[in-house]
mmCIF file of C-alpha atoms and ligand atoms in Angstrom:
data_model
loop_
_atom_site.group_PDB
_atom_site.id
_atom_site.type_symbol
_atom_site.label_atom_id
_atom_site.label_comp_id
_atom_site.label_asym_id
_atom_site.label_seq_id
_atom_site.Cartn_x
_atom_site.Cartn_y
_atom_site.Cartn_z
ATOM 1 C CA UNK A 1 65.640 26.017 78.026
ATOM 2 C CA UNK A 2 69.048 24.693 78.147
ATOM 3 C CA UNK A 3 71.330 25.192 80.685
ATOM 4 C CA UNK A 4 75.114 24.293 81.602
ATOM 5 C CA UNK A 5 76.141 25.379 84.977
ATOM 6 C CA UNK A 6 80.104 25.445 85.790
ATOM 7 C CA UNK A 7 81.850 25.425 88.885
ATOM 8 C CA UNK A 8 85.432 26.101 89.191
ATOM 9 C CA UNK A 9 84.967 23.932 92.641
ATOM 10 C CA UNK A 10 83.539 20.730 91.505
ATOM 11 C CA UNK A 11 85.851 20.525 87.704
ATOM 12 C CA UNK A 12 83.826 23.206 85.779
ATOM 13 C CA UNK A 13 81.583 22.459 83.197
ATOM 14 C CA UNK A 14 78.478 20.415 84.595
ATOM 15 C CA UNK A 15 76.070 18.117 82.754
ATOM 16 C CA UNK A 16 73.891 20.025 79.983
ATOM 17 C CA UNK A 17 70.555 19.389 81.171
ATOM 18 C CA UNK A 18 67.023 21.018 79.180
ATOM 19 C CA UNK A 19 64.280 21.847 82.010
ATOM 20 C CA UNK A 20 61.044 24.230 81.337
ATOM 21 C CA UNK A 21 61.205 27.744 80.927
ATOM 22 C CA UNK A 22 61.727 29.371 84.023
ATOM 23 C CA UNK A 23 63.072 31.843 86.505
ATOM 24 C CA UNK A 24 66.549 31.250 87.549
ATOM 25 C CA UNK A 25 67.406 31.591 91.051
ATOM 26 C CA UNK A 26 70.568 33.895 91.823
ATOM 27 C CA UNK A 27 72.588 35.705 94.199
ATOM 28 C CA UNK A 28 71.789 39.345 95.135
ATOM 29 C CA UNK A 29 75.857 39.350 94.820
ATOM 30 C CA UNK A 30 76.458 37.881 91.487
ATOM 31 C CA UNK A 31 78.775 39.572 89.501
ATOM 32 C CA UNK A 32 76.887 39.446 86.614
ATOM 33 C CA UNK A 33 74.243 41.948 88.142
ATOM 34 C CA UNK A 34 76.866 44.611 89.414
ATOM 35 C CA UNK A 35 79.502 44.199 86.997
ATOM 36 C CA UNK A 36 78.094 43.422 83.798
ATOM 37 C CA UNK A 37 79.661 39.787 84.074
ATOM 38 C CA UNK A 38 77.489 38.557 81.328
ATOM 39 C CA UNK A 39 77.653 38.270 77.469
ATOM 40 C CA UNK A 40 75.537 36.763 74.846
ATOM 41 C CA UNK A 41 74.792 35.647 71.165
ATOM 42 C CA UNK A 42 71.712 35.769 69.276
ATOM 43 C CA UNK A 43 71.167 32.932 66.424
ATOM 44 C CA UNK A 44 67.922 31.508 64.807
ATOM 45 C CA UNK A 45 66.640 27.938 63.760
ATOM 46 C CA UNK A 46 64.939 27.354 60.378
ATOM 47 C CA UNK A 47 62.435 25.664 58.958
ATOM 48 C CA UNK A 48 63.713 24.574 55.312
ATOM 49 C CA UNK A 49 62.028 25.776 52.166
ATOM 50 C CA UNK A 50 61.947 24.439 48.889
ATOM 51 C CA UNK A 51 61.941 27.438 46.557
ATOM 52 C CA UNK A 52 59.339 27.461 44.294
ATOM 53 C CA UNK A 53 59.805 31.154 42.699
ATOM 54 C CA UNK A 54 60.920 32.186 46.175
ATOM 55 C CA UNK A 55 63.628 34.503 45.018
ATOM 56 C CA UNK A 56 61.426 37.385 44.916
ATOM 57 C CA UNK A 57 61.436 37.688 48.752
ATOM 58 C CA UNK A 58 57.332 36.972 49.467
ATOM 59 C CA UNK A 59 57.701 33.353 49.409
ATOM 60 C CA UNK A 60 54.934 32.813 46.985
ATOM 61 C CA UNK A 61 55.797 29.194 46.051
ATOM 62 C CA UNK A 62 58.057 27.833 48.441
ATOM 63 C CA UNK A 63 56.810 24.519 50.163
ATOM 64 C CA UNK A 64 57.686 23.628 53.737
ATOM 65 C CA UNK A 65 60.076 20.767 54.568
ATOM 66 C CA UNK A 66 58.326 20.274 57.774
ATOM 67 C CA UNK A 67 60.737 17.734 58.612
ATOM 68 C CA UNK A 68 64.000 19.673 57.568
ATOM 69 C CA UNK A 69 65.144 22.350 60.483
ATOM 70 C CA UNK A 70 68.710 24.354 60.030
ATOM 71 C CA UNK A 71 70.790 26.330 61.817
ATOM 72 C CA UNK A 72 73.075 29.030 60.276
ATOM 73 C CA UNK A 73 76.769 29.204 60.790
ATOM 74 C CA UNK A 74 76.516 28.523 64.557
ATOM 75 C CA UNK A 75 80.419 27.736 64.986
ATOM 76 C CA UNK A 76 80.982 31.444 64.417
ATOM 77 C CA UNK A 77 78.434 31.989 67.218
ATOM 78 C CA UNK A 78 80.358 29.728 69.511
ATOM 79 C CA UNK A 79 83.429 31.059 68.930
ATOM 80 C CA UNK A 80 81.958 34.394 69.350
ATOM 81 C CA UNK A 81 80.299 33.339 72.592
ATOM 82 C CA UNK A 82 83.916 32.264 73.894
ATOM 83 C CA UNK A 83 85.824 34.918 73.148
ATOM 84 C CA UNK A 84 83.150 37.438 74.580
ATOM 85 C CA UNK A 85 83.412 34.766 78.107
ATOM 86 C CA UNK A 86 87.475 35.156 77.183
ATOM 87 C CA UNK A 87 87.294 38.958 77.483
ATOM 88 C CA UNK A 88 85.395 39.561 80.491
ATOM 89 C CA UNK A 89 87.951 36.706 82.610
ATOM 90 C CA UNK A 90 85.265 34.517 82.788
ATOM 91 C CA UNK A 91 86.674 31.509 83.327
ATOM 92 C CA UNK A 92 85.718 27.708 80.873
ATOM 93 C CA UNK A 93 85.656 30.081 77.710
ATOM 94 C CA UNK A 94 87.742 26.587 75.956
ATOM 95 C CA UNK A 95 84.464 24.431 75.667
ATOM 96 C CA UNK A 96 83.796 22.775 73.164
ATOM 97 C CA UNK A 97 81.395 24.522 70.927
ATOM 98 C CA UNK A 98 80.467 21.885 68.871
ATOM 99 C CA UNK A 99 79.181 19.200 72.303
ATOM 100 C CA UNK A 100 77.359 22.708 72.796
ATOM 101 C CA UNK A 101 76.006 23.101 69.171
ATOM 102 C CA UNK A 102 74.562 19.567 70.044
ATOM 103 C CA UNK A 103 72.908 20.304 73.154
ATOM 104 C CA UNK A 104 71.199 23.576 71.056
ATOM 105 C CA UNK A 105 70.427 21.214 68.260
ATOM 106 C CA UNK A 106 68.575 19.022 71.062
ATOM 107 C CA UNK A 107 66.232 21.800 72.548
ATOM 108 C CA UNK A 108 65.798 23.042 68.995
ATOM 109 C CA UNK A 109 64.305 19.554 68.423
ATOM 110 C CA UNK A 110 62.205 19.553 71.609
ATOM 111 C CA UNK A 111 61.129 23.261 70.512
ATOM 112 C CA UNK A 112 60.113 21.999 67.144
ATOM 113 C CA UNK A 113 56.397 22.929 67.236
ATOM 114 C CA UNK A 114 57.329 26.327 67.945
ATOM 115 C CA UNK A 115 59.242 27.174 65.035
ATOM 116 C CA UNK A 116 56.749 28.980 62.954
ATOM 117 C CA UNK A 117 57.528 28.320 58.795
ATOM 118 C CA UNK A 118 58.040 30.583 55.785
ATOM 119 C CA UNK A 119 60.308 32.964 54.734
ATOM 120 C CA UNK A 120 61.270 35.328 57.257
ATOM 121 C CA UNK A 121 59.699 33.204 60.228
ATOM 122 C CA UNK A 122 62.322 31.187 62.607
ATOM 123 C CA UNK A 123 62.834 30.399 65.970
ATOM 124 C CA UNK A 124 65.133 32.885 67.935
ATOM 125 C CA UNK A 125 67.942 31.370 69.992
ATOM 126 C CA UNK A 126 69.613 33.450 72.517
ATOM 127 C CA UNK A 127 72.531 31.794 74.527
ATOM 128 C CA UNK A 128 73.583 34.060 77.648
ATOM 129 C CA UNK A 129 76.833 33.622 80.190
ATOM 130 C CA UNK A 130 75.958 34.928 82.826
ATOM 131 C CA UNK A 131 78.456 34.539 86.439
ATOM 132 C CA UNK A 132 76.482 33.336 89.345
ATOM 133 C CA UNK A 133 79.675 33.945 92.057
ATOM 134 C CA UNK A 134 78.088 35.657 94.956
ATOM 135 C CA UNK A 135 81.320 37.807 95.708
ATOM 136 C CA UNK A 136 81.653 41.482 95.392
ATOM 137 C CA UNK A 137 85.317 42.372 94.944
ATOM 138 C CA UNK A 138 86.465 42.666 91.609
ATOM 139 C CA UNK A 139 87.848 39.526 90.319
ATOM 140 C CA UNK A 140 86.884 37.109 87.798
ATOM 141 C CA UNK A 141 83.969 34.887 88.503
ATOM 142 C CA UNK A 142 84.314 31.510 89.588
ATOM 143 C CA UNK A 143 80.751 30.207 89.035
ATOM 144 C CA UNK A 144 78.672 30.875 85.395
ATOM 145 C CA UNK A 145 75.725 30.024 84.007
ATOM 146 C CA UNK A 146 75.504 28.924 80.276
ATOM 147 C CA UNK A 147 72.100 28.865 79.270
ATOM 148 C CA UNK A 148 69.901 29.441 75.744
ATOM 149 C CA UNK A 149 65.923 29.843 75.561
ATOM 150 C CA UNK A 150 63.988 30.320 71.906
ATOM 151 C CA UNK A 151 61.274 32.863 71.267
ATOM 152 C CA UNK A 152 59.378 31.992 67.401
ATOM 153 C CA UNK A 153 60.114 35.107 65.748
ATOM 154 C CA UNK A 154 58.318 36.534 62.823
ATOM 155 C CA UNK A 155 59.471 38.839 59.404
ATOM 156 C CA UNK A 156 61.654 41.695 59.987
ATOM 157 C CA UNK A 157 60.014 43.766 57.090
ATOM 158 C CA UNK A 158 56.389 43.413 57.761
ATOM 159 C CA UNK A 159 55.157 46.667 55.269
ATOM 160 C CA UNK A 160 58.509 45.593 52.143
ATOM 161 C CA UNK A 161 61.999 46.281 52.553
ATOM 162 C CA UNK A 162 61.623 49.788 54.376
ATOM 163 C CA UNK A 163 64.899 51.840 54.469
ATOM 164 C CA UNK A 164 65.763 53.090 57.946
ATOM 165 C CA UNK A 165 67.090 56.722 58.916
ATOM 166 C CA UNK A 166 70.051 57.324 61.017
ATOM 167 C CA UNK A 167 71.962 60.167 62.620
ATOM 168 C CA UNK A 168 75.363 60.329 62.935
ATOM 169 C CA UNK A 169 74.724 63.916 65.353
ATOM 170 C CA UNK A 170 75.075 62.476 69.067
ATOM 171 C CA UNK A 171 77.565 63.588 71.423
ATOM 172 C CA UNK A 172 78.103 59.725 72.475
ATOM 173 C CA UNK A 173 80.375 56.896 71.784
ATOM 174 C CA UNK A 174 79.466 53.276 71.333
ATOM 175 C CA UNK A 175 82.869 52.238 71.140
ATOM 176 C CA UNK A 176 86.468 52.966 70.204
ATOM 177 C CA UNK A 177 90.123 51.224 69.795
ATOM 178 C CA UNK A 178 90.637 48.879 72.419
ATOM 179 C CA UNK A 179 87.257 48.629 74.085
ATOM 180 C CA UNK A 180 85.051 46.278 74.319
ATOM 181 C CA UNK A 181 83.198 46.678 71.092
ATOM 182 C CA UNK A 182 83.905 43.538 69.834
ATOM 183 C CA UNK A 183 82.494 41.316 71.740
ATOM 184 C CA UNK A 184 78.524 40.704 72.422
ATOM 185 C CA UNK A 185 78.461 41.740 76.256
ATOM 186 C CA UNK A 186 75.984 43.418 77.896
ATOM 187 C CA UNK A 187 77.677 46.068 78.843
ATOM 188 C CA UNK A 188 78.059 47.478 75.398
ATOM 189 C CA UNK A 189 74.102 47.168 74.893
ATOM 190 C CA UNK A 190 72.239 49.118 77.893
ATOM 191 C CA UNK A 191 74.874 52.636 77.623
ATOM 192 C CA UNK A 192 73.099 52.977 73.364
ATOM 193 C CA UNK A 193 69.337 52.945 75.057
ATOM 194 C CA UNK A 194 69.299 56.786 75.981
ATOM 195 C CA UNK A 195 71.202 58.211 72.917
ATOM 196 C CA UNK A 196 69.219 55.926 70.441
ATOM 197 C CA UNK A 197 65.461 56.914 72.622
ATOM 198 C CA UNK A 198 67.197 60.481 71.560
ATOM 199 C CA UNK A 199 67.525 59.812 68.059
ATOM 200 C CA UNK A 200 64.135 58.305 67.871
ATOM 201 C CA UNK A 201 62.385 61.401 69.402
ATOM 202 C CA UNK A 202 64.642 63.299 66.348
ATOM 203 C CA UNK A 203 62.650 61.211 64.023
ATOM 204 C CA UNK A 204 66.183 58.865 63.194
ATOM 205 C CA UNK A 205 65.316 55.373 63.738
ATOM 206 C CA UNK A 206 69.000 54.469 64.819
ATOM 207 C CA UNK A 207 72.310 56.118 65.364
ATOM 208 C CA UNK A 208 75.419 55.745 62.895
ATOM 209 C CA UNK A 209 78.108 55.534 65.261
ATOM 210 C CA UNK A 210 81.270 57.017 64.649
ATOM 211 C CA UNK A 211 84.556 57.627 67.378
ATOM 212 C CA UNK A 212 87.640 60.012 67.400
ATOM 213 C CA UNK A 213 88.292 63.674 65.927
ATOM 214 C CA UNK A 214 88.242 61.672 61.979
ATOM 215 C CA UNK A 215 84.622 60.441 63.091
ATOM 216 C CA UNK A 216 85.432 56.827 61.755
ATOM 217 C CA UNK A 217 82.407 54.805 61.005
ATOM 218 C CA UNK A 218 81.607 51.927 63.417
ATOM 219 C CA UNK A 219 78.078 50.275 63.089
ATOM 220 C CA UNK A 220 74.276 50.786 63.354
ATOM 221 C CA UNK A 221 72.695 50.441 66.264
ATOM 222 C CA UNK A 222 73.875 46.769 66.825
ATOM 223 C CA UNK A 223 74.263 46.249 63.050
ATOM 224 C CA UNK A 224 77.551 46.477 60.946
ATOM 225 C CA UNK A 225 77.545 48.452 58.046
ATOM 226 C CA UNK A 226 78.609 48.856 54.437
ATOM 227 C CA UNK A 227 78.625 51.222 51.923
ATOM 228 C CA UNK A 228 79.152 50.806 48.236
ATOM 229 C CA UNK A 229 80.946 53.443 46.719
ATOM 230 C CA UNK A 230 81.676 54.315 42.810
ATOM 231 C CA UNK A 231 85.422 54.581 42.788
ATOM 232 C CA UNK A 232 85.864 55.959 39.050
ATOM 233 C CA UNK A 233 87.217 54.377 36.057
ATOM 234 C CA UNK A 234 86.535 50.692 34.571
ATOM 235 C CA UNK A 235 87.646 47.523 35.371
ATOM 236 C CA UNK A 236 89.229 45.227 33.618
ATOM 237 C CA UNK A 237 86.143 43.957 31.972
ATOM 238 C CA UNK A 238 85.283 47.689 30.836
ATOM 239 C CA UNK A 239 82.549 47.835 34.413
ATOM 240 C CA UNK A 240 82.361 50.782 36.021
ATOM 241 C CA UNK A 241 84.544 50.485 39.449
ATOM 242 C CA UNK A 242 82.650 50.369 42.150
ATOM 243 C CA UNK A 243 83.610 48.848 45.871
ATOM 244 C CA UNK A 244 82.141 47.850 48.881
ATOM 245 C CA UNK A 245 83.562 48.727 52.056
ATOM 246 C CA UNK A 246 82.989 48.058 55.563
ATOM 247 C CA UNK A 247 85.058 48.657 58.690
ATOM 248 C CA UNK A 248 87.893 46.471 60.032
ATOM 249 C CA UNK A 249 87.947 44.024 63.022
ATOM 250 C CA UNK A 250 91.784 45.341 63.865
ATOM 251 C CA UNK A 251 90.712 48.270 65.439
ATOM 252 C CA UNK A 252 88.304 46.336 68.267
ATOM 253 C CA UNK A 253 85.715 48.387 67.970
ATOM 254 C CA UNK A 254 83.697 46.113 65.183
ATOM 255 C CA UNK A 255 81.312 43.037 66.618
ATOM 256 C CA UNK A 256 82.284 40.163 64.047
ATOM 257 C CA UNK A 257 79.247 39.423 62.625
ATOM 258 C CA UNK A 258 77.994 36.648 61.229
ATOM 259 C CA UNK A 259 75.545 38.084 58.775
ATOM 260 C CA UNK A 260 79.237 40.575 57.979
ATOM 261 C CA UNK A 261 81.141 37.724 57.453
ATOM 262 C CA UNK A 262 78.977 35.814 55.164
ATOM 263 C CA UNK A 263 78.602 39.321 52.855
ATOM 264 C CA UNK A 264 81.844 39.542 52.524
ATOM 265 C CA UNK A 265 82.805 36.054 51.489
ATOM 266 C CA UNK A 266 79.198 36.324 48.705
ATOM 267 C CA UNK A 267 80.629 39.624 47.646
ATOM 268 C CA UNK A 268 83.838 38.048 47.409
ATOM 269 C CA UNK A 269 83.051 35.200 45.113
ATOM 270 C CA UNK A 270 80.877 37.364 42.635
ATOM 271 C CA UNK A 271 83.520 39.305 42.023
ATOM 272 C CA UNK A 272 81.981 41.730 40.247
ATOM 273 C CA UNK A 273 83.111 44.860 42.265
ATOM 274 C CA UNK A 274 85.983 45.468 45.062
ATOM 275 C CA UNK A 275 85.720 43.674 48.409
ATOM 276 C CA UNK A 276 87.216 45.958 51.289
ATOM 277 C CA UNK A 277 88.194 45.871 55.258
ATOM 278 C CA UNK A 278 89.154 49.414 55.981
ATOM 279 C CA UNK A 279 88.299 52.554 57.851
ATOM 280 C CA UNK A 280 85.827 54.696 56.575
ATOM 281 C CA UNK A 281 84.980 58.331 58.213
ATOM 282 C CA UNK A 282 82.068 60.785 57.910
ATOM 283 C CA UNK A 283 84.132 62.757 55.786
ATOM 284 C CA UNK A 284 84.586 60.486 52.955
ATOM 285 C CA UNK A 285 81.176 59.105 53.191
ATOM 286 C CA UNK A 286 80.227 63.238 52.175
ATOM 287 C CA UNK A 287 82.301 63.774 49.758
ATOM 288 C CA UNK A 288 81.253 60.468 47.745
ATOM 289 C CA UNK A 289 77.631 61.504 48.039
ATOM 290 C CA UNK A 290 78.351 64.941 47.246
ATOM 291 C CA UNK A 291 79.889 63.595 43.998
ATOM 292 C CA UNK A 292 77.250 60.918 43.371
ATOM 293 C CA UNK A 293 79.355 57.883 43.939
ATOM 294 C CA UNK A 294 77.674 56.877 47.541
ATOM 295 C CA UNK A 295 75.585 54.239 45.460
ATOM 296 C CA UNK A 296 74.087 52.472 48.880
ATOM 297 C CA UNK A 297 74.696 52.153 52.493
ATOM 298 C CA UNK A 298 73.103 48.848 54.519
ATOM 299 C CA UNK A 299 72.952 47.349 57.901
ATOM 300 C CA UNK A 300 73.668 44.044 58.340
ATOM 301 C CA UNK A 301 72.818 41.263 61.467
ATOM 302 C CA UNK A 302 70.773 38.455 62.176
ATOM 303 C CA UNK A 303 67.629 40.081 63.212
ATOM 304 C CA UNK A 304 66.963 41.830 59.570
ATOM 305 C CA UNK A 305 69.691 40.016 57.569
ATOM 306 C CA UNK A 306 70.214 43.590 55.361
ATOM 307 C CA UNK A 307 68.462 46.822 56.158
ATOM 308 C CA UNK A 308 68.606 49.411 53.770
ATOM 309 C CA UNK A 309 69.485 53.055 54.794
ATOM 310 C CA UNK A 310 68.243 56.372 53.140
ATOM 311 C CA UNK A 311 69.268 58.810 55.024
ATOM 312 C CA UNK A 312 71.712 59.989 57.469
ATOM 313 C CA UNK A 313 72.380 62.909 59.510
ATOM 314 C CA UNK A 314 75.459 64.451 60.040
ATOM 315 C CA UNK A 315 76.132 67.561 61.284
ATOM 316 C CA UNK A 316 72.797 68.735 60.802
ATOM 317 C CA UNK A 317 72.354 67.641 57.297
ATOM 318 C CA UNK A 318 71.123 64.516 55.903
ATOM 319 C CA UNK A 319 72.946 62.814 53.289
ATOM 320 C CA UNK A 320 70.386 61.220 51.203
ATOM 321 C CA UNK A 321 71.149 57.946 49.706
ATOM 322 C CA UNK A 322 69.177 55.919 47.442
ATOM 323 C CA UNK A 323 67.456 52.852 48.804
ATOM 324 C CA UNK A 324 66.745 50.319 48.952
ATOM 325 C CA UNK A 325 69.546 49.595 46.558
ATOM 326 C CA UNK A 326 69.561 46.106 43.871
ATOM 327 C CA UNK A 327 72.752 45.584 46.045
ATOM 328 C CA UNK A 328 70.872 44.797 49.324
ATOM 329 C CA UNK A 329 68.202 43.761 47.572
ATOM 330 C CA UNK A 330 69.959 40.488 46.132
ATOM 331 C CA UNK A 331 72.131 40.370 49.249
ATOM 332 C CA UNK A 332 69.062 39.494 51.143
ATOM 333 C CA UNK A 333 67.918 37.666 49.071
ATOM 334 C CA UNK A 334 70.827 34.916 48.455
ATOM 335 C CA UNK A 335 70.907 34.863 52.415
ATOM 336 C CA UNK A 336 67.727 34.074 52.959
ATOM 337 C CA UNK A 337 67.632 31.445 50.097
ATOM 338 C CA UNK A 338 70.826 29.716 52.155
ATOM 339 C CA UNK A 339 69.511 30.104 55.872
ATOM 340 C CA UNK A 340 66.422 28.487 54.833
ATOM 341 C CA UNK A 341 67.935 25.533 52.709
ATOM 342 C CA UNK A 342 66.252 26.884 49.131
ATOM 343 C CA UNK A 343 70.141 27.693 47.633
ATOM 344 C CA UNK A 344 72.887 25.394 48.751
ATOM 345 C CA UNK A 345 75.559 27.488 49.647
ATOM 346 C CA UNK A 346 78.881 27.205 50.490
ATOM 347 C CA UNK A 347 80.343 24.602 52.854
ATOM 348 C CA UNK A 348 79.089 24.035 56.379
ATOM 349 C CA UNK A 349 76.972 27.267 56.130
ATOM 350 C CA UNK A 350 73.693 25.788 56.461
ATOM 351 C CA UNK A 351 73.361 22.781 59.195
ATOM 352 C CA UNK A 352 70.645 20.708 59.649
ATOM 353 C CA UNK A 353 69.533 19.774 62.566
HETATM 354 C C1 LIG B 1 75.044 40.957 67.113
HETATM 355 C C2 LIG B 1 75.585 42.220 66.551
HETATM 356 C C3 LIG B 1 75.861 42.389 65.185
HETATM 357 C C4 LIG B 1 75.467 41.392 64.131
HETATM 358 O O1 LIG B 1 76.040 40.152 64.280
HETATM 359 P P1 LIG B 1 75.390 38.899 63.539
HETATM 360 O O2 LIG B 1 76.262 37.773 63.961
HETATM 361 O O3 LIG B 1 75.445 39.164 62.101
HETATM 362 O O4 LIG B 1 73.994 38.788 64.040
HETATM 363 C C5 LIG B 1 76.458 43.563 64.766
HETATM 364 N N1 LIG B 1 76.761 44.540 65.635
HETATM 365 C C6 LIG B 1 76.492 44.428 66.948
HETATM 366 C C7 LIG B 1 76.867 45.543 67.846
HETATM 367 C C8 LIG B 1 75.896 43.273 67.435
HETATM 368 O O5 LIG B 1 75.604 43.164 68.733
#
């Protein structure tokens, strides 16, 4: 594992150093483990594939550049990563993410017989902050640990593409205007383990989460979401209108994801439908399938890439929704095709290592 220690003492940020995997030794008084001073990212290294007729998803042809690893977009992780150390007042949240993208690439490297290959197989990367200042008052830590350790991780989809359930109906809020929802800190994580056990015992594989009296949608689980929606009318190439929508970072109640990001700038340069940032509430989401314009609603993160959804309660009722749709389908498809070096795609998206 990798691990960067600073110390506000000694100049902050200490030599990077890679050691085995291994407890850490820590303070019964760190802040991290009475505070939630803590906050993490989650990332994957690749094996590269040449596509063969790979596009179909199964990987039936692809061959294995053995000697070819990648990462995916990890600037936006470090960026992430400092703005989640930014707002919990942790303090050396201005390093510089590419010396760390470096040190990652490094243990990646050393880790290189563990990164199983094919599509869907990678090597999970998980770098944690975590303060290590023994001190119980409430003030911001002066002593962190940055460290990352890699677990080979396997396909999402082991039985196809399966389309997951959620319900909307729990009396709990994941997060609202002004929290802490956008950023990847602990503290948003372990609070979503009792309602979503709930849900589960309901038969609902995840919660939709929604906040306020308008029940604005917010994500799954600890995916973002989208919907495509049929808005009526042609375009002006004589296509049916149709727009895909997903909820806005102004609010601060939407984790910036990666996987998010990337849809929307694919989406974007298609251009075959509307690409949207806005609010979206229960409500509306009723009313479209009601009139049969809720064409398809998907998850979206690093884990699964794109997960389909098919159903999802609300107030009782589940709103049925066809899936999976060609939409997520290709989504995941052209994603997978760039994270594992098949498709070029666009600038500085795929990184070798
Ligand atoms: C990590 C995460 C996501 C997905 O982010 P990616 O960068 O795409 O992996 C979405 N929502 C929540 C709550 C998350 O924690």
């Amino acid at each position: 594992m990798l691990t960067i220690a600073y110390d506000g003492k000694v100049g902050g940020w200490q030599t990077p150093k890679i050691v085995p995997y291994g407890d850490i030794s820590l303070s019964p008084a760190a802040s991290s483990l009475h505070y939630g001073m803590q906050c993490f990212e989650g990332m994957k290294a690749y094996r590269a594939l040449t596509g063969g007729d790979g596009r179909d998803g199964k990987g039936e042809g692809d061959v294995v550049e053995e000697d070819d690893l990648r990462l995916f977009r990890p600037d936006r992780n470090m960026n992430r990563l400092k703005d989640s150390m930014r707002r919990l007042g942790m303090p050396g949240y201005d390093f510089d993410g590419g010396e760390v993208i470096e040190c990652i690439k490094e243990l990646v490297r050393l880790d290189r017989d563990w990164i199983p290959s094919g599509r869907g197989y990678s090597l999970y990367l998980r770098p944690t902050v975590i303060s290590t200042h023994p001190y119980l008052g409430l003030s911001p830590p002066e002593s962190l640990l940055l460290y990352v350790i890699t677990s080979p991780v396997g396909p999402y989809y082991a039985t196809g593409f399966d389309p997951v359930r959620l319900t909307t109906d729990t009396p709990y809020v994941r997060a609202w205007p002004g929290g802490s929802g956008s950023s990847k800190i602990g503290g948003n994580y372990g609070p979503t383990m009792m309602p979503g056990a709930e849900a589960h015992g309901r038969g609902y594989s995840q919660i939709l989460w929604t906040f306020g009296e308008e029940e604005h949608v917010t994500e799954v689980g600890a995916m973002n979401v989208f919907f495509l929606l049929e808005k009526g009318g042609a375009d002006g190439k004589g296509r049916r209108r149709r727009e895909l929508v997903t909820p806005p970072l102004t609010r601060g109640d939407i984790l910036p994801g990666v996987t998010r990001q990337s849809i929307l700038e694919l989406a974007e340069r298609w251009d075959e439908f509307d690409v949207v940032e806005r609010s979206i509430t229960m409500s509306e989401i009723r009313k479209a399938s009601c009139d049969g314009r809720l064409l398809e609603a998907f998850g979206a993160g690093t884990a699964a890439v794109v997960t389909p959804i098919s159903h999802i309660q609300y107030r009782g009722e589940d709103i049925i929704v066809p899936a999976p749709g060609e939409l997520a389908m290709r989504l995941f498809d052209d994603l997978v095709d760039i994270q594992y070096g098949v498709v070029e795609g666009p600038e500085g998206w795929s990184v070798r290592i």
